Each structure stands twice: as C-alpha cells, then as structure tokens.
CSV table of C-alpha atoms in Angstrom, one decimal:
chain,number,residue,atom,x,y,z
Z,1,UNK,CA,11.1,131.0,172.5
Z,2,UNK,CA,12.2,129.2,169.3
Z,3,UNK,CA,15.2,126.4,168.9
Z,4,UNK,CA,16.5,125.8,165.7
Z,5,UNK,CA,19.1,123.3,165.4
Z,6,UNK,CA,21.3,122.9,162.1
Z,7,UNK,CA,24.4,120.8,162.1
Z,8,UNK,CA,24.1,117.1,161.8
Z,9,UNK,CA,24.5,115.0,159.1
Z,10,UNK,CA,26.4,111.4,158.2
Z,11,UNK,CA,30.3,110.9,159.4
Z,12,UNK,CA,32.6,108.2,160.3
Z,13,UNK,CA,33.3,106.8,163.2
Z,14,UNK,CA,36.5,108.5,164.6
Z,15,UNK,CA,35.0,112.0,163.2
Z,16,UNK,CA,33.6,115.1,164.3
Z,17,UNK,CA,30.3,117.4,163.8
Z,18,UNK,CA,29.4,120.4,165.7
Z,19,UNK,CA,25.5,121.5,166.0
Z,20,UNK,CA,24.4,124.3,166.8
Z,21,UNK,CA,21.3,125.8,168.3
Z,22,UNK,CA,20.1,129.4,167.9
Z,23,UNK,CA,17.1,130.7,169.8
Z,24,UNK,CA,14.6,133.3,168.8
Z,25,UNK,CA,11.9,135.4,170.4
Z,26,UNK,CA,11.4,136.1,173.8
Z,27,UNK,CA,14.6,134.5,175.3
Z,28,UNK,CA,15.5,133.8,178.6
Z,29,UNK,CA,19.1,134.6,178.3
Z,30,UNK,CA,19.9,133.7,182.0
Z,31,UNK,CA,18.5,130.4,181.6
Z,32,UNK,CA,20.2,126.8,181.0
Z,33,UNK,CA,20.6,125.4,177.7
Z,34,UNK,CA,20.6,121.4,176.8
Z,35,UNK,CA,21.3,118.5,174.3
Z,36,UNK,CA,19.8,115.5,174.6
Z,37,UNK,CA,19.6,112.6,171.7
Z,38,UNK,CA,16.8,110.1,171.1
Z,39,UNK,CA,17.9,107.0,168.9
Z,40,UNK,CA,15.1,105.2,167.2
Z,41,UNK,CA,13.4,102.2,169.8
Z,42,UNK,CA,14.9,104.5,173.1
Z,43,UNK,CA,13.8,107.0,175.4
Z,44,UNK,CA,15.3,110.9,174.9
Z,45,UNK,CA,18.3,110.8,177.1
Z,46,UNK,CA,20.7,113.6,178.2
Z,47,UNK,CA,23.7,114.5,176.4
Z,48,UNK,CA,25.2,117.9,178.0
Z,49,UNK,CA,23.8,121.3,179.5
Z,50,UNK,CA,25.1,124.6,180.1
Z,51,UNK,CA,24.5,128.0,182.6
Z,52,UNK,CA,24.5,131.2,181.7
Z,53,UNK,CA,28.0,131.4,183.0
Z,54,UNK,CA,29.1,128.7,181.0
Z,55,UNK,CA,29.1,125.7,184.0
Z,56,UNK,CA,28.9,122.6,182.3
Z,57,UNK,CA,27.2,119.1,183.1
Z,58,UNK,CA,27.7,116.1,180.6
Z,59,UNK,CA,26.6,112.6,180.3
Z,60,UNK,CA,29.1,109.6,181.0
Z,61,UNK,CA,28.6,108.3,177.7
Z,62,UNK,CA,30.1,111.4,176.1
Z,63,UNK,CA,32.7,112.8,178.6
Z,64,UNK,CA,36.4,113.9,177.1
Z,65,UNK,CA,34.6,113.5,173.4
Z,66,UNK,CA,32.5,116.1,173.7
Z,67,UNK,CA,31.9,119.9,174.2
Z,68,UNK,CA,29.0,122.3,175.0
Z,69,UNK,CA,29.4,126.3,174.5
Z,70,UNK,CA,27.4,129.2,174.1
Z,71,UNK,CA,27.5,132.8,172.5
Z,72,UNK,CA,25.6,134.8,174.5
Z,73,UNK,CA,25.5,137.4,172.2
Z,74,UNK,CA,23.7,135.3,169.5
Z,75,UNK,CA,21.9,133.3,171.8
Z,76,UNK,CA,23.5,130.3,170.3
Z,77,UNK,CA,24.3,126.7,172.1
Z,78,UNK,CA,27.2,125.0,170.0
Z,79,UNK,CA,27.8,120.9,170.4
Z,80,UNK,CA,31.0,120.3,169.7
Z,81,UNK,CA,31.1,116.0,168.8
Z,82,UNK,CA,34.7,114.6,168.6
Z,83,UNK,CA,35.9,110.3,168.6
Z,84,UNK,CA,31.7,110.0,167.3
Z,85,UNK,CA,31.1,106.6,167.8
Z,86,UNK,CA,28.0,104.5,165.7
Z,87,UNK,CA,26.3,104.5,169.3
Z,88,UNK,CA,26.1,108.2,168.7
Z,89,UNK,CA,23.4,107.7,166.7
Z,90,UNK,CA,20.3,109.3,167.1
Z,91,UNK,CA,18.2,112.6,166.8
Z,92,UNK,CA,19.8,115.3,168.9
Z,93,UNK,CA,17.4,117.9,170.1
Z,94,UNK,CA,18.7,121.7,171.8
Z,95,UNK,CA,16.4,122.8,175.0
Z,96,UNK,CA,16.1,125.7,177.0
Z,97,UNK,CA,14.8,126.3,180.4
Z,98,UNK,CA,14.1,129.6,182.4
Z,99,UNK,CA,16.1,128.5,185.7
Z,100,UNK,CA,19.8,129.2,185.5
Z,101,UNK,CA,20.8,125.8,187.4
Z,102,UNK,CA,21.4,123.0,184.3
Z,103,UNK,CA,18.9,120.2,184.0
Z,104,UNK,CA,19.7,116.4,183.4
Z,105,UNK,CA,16.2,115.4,182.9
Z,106,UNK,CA,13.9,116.2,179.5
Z,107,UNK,CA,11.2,117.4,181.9
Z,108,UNK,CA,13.6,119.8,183.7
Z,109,UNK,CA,13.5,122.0,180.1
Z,110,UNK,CA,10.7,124.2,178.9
Z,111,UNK,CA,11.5,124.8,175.1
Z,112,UNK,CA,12.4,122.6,172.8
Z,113,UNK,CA,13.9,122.5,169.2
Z,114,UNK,CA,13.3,120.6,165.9
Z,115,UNK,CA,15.6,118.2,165.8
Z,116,UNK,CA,18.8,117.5,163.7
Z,117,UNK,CA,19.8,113.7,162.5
Z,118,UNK,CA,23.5,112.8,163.8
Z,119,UNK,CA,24.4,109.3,162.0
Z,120,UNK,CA,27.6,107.8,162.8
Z,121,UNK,CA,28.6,104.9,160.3
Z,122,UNK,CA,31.2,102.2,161.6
C-alpha cells in the first residue's frame, strides 16, 4: 500500500486547507484511515481517523475546526482544516491500517504516507 499526501502549504491564521491522501496498490479498502501531525521538537500525535463506513474519531485540539472524509471509490482520505491556528503547525502524515475499528495511536497504523508541510502564520 502507498500514501500520497498533497495539500498543505502556508495560510493564515483564521484560514483553511484541505489535504488529501490517495492510496495505491494493494489496498485494504475496509480498513481505517488516519491523520496525525508531528511539529518540529514533538512526538507524532493524532489528529482524526475514519472507518470504512465513515465513523469518525478526532483529537480535542481540533474538534468543530476540522473534518475527515473519504471517497471510497478513489481510495482517497480528505482533511478538511478550518479556524487553522499557528499551533497547527506541523508535518501532517495520512495512515492506513487493515482493521476497520479507527486507531488513536501511531502504532495502531500499518501504512504510512510522505508527509505534507501545514504552516499556519499568526
């Protein structure tokens, strides 16, 4: 399986990106997709995950601003980022796991992607 991530870039605070993540190769289309974000000096930490059947699961820290999807279809996972804050810093990575139930933890995930560089200026 192979993550590719696209969609970050330099914004405001107040404003909005959306990444997106599109897997490749054998997939595991019943399996739980993930964002998590590392920002430079800190451990990776969770952002939001998502089932098959579109349950969600989102970190505190990003609650109400923003929103996880997928297209099935074109085995794609979408991030939605809304109110970005400069804390919203950081490198924001797209996972996949083979179980269905969404995963919190980096460890819980068995694929990852690249990478994409979300910077949030005040």
């Amino acid at each position: 399986v192979q993550l590719q991530a696209s969609g970050g870039g330099l914004v405001q605070a107040g404003g909005s990106l959306r990444l997106s993540c599109a897997a490749s190769g054998r997939t595991f289309s019943s399996g739980a997709m993930g964002w998590f974000r590392q920002a430079p000096g800190k451990e990776r930490e969770f952002v939001a995950a998502i089932t098959w059947t579109a349950g969600t699961n989102y970190a505190d820290s990003v609650k109400g601003r923003f929103t996880i999807s997928r297209d099935n279809a074109k085995k794609t996972v979408y991030l939605q980022m809304d109110s970005l804050k400069p804390e919203d810093t950081a490198v924001y990575y797209c996972a996949a796991r083979r179980l269905a139930l969404v995963g919190s933890t980096p460890n819980a995930y068995d694929y990852w992607g690249q990478g994409t560089q979300v910077t949030v200026s005040s």
